[in-house]
Tab-separated table of C-alpha atoms in Angstrom:
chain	number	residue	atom	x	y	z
A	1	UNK	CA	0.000	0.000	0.000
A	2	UNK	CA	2.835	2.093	0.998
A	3	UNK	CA	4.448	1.830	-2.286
A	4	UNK	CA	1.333	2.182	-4.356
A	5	UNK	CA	0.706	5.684	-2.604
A	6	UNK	CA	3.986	6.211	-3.230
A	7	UNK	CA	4.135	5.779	-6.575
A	8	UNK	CA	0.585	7.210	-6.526
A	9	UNK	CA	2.398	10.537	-5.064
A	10	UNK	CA	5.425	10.543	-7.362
A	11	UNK	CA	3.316	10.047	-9.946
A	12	UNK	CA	1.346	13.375	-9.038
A	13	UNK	CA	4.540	14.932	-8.356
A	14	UNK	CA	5.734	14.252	-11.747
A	15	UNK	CA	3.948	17.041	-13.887
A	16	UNK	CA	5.370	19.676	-11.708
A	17	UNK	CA	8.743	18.704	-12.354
A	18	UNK	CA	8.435	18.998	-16.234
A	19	UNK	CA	9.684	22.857	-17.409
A	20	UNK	CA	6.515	24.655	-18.331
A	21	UNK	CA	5.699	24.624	-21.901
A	22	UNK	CA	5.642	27.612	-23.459
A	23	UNK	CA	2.510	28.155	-24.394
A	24	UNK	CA	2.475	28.281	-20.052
A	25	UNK	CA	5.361	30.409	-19.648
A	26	UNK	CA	3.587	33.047	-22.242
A	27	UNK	CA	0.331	32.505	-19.687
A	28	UNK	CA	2.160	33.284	-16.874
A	29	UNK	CA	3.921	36.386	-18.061
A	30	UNK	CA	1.687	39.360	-16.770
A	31	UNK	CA	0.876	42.262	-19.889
A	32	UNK	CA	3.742	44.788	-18.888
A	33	UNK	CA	6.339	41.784	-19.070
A	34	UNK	CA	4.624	40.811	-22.728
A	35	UNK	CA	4.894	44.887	-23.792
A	36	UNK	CA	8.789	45.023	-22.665
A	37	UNK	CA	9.534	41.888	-24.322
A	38	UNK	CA	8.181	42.927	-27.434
A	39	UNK	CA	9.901	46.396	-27.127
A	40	UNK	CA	12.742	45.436	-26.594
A	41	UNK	CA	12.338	42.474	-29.415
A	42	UNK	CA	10.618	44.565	-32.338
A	43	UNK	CA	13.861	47.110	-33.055
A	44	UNK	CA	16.216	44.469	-33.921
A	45	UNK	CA	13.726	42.893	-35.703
A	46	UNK	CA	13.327	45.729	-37.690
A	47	UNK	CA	17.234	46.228	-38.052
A	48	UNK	CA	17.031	42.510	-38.968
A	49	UNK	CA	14.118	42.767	-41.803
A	50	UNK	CA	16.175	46.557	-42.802
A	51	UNK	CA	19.624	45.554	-43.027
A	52	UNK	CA	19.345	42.103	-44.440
A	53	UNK	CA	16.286	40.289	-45.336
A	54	UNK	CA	15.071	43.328	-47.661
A	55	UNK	CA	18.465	43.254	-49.202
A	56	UNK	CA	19.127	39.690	-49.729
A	57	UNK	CA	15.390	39.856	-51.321
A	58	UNK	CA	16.215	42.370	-53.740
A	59	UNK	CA	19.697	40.986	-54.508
A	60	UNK	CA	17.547	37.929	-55.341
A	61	UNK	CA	14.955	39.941	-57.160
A	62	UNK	CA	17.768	41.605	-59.203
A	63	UNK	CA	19.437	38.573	-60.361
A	64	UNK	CA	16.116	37.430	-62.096
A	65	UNK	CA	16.521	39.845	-64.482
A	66	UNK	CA	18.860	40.689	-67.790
A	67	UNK	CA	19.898	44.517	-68.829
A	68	UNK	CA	19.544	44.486	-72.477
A	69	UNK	CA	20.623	47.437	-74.667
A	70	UNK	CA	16.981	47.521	-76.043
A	71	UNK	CA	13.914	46.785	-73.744
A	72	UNK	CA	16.278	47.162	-70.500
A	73	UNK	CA	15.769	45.281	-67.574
A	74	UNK	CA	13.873	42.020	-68.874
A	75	UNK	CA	12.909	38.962	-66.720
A	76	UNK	CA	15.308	35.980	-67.450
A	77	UNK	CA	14.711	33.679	-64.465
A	78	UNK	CA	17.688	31.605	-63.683
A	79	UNK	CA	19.667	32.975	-66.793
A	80	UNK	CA	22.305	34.460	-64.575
A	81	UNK	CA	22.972	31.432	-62.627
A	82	UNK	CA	23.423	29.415	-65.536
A	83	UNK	CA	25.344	32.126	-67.255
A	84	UNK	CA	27.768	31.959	-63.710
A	85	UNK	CA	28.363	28.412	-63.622
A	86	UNK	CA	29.355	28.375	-67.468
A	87	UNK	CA	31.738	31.537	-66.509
A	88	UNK	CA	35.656	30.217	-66.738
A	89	UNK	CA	36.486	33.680	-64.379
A	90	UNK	CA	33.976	32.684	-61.490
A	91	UNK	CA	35.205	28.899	-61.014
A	92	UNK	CA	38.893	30.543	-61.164
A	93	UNK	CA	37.960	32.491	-58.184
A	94	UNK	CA	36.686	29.741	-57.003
A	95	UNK	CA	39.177	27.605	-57.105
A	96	UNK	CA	41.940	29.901	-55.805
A	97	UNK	CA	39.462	30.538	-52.471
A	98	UNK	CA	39.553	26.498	-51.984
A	99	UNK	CA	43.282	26.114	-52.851
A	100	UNK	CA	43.251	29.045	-50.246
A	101	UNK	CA	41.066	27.501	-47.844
A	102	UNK	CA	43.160	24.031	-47.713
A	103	UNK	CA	46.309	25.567	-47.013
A	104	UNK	CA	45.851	28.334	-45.113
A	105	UNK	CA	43.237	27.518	-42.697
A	106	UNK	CA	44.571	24.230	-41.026
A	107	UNK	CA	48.148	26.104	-41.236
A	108	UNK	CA	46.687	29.326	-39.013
A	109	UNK	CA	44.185	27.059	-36.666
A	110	UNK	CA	47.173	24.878	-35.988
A	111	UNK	CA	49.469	27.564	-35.188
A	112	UNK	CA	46.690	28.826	-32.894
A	113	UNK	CA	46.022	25.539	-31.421
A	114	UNK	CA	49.883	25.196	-30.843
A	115	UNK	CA	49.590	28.812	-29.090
A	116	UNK	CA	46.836	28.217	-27.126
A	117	UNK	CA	47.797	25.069	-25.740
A	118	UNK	CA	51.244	26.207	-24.658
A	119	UNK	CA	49.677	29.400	-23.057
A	120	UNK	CA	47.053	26.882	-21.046
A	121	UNK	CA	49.870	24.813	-19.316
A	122	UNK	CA	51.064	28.347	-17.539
A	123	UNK	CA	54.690	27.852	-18.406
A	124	UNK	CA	55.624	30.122	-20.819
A	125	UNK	CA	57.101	33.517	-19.752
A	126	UNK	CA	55.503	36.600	-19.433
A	127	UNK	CA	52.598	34.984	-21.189
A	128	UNK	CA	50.062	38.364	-20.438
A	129	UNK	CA	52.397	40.009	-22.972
A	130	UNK	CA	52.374	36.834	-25.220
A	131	UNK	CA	49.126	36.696	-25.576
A	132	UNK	CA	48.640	40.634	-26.417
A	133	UNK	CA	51.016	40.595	-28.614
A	134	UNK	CA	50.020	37.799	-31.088
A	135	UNK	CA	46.400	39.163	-30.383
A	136	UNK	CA	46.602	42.390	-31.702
A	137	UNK	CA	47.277	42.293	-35.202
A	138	UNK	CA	43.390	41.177	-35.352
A	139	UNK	CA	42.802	45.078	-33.781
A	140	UNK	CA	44.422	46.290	-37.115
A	141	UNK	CA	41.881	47.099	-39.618
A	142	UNK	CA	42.727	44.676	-42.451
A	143	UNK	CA	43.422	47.857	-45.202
A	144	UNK	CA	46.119	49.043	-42.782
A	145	UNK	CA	47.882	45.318	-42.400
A	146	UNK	CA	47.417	44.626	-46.658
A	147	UNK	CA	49.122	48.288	-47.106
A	148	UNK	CA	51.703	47.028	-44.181
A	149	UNK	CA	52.114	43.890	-45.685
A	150	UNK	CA	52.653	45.571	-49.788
A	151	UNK	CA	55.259	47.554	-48.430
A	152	UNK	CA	57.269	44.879	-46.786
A	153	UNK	CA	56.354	42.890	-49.780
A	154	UNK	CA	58.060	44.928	-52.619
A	155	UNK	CA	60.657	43.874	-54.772
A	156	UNK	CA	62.946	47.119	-54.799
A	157	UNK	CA	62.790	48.924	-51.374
A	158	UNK	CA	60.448	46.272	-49.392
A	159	UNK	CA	62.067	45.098	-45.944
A	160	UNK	CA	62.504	42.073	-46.835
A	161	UNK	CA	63.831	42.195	-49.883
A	162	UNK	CA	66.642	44.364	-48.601
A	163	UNK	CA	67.336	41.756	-45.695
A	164	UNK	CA	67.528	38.893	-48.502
A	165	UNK	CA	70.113	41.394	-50.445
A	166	UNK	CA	71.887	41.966	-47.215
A	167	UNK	CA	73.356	38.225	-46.878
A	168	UNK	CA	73.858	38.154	-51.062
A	169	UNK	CA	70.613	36.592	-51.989
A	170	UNK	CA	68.247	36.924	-54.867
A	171	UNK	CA	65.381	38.028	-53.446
A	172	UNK	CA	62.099	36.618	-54.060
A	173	UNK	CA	59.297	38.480	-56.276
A	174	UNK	CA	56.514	38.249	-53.507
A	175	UNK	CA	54.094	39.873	-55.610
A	176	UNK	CA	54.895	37.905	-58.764
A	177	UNK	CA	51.523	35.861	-60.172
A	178	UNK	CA	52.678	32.872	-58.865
A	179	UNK	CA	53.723	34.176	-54.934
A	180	UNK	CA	50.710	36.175	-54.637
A	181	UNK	CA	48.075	34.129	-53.636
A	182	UNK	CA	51.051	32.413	-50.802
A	183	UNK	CA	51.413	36.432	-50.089
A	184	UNK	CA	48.094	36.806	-49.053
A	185	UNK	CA	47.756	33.846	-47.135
A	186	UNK	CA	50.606	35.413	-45.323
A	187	UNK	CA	48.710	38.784	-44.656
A	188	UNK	CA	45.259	36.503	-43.044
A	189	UNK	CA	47.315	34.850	-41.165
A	190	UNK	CA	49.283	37.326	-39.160
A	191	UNK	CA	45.682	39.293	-38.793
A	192	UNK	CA	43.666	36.131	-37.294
A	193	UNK	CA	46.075	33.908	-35.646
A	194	UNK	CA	45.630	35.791	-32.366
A	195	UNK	CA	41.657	35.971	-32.957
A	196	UNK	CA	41.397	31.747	-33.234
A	197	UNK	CA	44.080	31.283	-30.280
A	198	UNK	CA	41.732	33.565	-27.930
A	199	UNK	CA	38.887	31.751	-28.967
A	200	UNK	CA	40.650	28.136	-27.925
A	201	UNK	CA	42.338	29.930	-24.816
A	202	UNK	CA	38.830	30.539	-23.312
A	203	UNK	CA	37.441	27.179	-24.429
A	204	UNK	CA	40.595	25.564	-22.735
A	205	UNK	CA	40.476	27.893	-19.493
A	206	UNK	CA	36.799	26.126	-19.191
A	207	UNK	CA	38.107	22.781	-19.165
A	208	UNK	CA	37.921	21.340	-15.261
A	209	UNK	CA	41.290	20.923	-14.136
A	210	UNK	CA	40.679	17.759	-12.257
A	211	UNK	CA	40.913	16.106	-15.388
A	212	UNK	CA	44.384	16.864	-16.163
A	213	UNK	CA	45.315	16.222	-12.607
A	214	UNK	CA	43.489	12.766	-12.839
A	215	UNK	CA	45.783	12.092	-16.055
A	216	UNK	CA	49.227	13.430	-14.942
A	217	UNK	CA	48.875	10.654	-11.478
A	218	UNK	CA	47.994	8.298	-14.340
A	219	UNK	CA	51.696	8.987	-15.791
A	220	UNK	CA	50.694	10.993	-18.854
A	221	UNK	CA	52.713	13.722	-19.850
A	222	UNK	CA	51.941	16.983	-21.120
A	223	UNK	CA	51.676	16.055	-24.824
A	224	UNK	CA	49.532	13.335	-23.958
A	225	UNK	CA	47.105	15.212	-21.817
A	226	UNK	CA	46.534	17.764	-24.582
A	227	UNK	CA	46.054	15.364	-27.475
A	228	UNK	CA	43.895	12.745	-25.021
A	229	UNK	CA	42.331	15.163	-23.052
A	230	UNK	CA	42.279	19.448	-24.163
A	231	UNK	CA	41.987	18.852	-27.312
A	232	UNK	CA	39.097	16.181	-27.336
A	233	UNK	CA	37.266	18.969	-24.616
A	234	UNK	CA	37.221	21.966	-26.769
A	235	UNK	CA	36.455	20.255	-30.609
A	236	UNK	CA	33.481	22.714	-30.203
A	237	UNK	CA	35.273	25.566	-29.918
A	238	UNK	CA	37.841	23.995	-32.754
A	239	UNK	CA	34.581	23.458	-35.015
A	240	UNK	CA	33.606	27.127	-34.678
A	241	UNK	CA	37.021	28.443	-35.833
A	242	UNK	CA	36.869	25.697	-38.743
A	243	UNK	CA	33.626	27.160	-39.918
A	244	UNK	CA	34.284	30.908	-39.366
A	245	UNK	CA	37.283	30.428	-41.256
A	246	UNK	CA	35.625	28.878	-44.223
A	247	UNK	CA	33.478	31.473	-44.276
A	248	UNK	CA	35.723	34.356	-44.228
A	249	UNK	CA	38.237	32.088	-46.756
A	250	UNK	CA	35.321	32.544	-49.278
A	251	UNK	CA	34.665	36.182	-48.506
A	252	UNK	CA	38.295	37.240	-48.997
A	253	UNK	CA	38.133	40.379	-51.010
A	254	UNK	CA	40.215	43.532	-49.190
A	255	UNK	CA	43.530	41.946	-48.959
A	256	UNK	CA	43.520	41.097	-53.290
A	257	UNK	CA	41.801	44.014	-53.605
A	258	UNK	CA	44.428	46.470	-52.236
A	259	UNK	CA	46.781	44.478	-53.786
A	260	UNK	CA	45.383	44.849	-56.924
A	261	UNK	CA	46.515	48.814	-56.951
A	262	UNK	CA	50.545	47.402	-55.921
A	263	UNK	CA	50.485	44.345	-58.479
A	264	UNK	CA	47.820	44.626	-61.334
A	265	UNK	CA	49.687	42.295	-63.191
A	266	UNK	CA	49.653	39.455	-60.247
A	267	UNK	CA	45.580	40.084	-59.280
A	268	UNK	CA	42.903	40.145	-61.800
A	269	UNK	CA	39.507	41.584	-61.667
A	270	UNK	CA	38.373	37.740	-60.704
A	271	UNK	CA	40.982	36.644	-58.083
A	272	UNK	CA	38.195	35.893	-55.878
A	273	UNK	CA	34.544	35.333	-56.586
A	274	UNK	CA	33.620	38.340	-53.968
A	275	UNK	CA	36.564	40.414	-55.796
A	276	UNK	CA	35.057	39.392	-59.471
A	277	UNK	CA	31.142	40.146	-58.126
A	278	UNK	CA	32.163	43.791	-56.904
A	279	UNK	CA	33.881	44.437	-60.380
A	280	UNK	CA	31.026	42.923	-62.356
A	281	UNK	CA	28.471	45.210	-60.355
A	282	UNK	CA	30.363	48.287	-60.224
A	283	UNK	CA	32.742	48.666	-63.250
A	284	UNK	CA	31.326	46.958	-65.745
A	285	UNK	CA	27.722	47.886	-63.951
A	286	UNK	CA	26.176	44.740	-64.211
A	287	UNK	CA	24.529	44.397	-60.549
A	288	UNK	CA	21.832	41.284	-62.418
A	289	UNK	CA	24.847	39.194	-62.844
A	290	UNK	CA	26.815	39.871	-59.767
A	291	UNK	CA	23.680	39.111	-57.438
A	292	UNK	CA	23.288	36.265	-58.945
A	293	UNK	CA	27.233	35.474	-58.491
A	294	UNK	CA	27.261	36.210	-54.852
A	295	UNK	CA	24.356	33.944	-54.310
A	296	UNK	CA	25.814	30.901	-55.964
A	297	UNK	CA	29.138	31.703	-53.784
A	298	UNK	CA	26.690	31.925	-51.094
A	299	UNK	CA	24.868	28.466	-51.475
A	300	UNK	CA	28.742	27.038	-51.703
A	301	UNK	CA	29.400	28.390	-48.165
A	302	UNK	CA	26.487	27.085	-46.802
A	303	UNK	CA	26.744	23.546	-48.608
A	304	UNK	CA	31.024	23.871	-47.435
A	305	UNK	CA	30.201	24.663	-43.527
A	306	UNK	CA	27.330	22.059	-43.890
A	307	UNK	CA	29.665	19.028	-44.854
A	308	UNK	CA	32.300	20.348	-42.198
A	309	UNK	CA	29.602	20.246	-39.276
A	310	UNK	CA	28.199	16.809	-40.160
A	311	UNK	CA	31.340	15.622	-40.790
A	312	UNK	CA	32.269	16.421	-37.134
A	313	UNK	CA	29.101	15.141	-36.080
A	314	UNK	CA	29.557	12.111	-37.192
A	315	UNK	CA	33.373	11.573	-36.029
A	316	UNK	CA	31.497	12.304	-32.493
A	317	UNK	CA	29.346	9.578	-32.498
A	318	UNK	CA	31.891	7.030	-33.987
A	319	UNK	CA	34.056	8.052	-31.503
């Protein structure tokens, strides 16, 4: 009897344990908490609808349509997209943002990694001063580190150039056709390297530090504990850097675009698909075509991160 009214009582205990739904929660919110969360909600979601949905609508809008000498702006439907993926110039962008985005990424997050990890164990020097140092070329607007970077870069009075000459070498054309694209992975690097190692810094610092203690009684050393045991802890934090960085590989356009103006001969108009969208729309003022570009590079971001989240999702649950 006792465990029938016990069960009888745990059972009527039960509902109250479950969260209210929200359908519950909304009941239970009084009409002055309903007005302030709706003023406070309805400005950013007209910033939102403003400053993005209207324009990626109209961007979409625009690249339905074909400027024509006569008749103007005519509807073509998916013209433009087919037009794109038939274009030589777009996949060559293309292609140099994935060569880009296979070399240089894993290069910078590993360097980061490295960083991070050696700043977690608390035995490098002055590591305050480490850590503000490599983290503040990401404080320097990107224009300022290309024009930085050109500088050092050139041939004839660049810095390094004239340390090369110094010790009777040949120095390298950095901004030749064939070094520029290693030149620019150069310049991202040296501006995000410190943004990706704070990012794993403060996904280590949240690791418990039992675990480490646990490991080093166990006899593992510090290489072990940070491929066995930091490294496994923060893959989220790892998987957000992955994607961010494919995204921003794919949106590369003011590093080759300052370039351009130092080496016109080493960067085209179509070095990168963003570079060869903002040329098509506002020199050779074709903004049908160049929405439609920047959508397609778009849906290849999205489809890119997509594949790179489910396949870390599924190295989870095999492992």
């Amino acid at each position: 009897m006792s465990t029938v009214t016990s069960r009888r009582g745990a059972s009527h205990d039960a509902p109250s344990a479950r969260p209210p739904s929200a359908s519950r929660r909304r009941r239970s919110l009084g009409r002055p908490q309903l007005f302030a969360a709706w003023a406070l909600t309805i400005p950013f979601l007209i910033v939102f609808a403003a400053m993005f949905l209207v324009p990626l609508g109209y961007a979409g809008y625009l690249s339905t349509f074909t400027s024509q000498l006569v008749g103007g702006q005519v509807f073509s439907g998916l013209a433009n997209y087919a037009r794109a993926l038939e274009d030589p110039s777009f996949w060559a962008g293309l292609g140099r943002v994935a060569l880009f985005l296979f070399v240089q990424v894993p290069i910078m997050l590993v360097i980061a990694l490295v960083i991070a990890l050696a700043l977690d164990t608390g035995r490098v020097a002055g590591s305050k001063f480490v850590r503000l140092a490599i983290f503040v070329p990401y404080a320097v607007p990107g224009v300022v580190a290309t024009l930085m970077w050109g500088y050092l870069y050139g041939r004839e009075s660049g810095l390094i150039a004239q340390m090369i000459s110094s010790v009777g070498l040949t120095p390298p054309d950095l901004l030749s056709p064939q070094n520029v694209l290693g030149s620019t992975m150069n310049i991202v690097s040296w501006e995000f390297i410190g943004y990706n190692m704070i990012v794993l810094y403060a996904a280590l610092r949240s690791v418990p530090t039992d675990m480490y203690e646990a490991a080093e009684i166990d006899g593992a050393g510090p290489f072990r504990v940070a491929w066995s045991i930091k490294i496994p802890a923060i893959r989220s934090a790892i998987l957000l850097t992955v994607i961010f960085s494919v995204i921003g590989s794919f949106q590369l356009f003011n590093e080759p675009n300052l370039l351009y103006s130092i080496a016109p001969n080493a960067i085209g108009s179509d070095f990168t698909p963003n570079l060869y969208a903002y040329n098509v729309a506002f020199r050779n003022q074709d903004v049908n075509y160049a929405a439609a570009i920047a959508f397609l590079l778009g849906f290849f971001i999205m489809v890119i991160s997509y594949v790179v989240q489910l396949a870390t999702s599924r190295k989870e649950r095999l492992s």
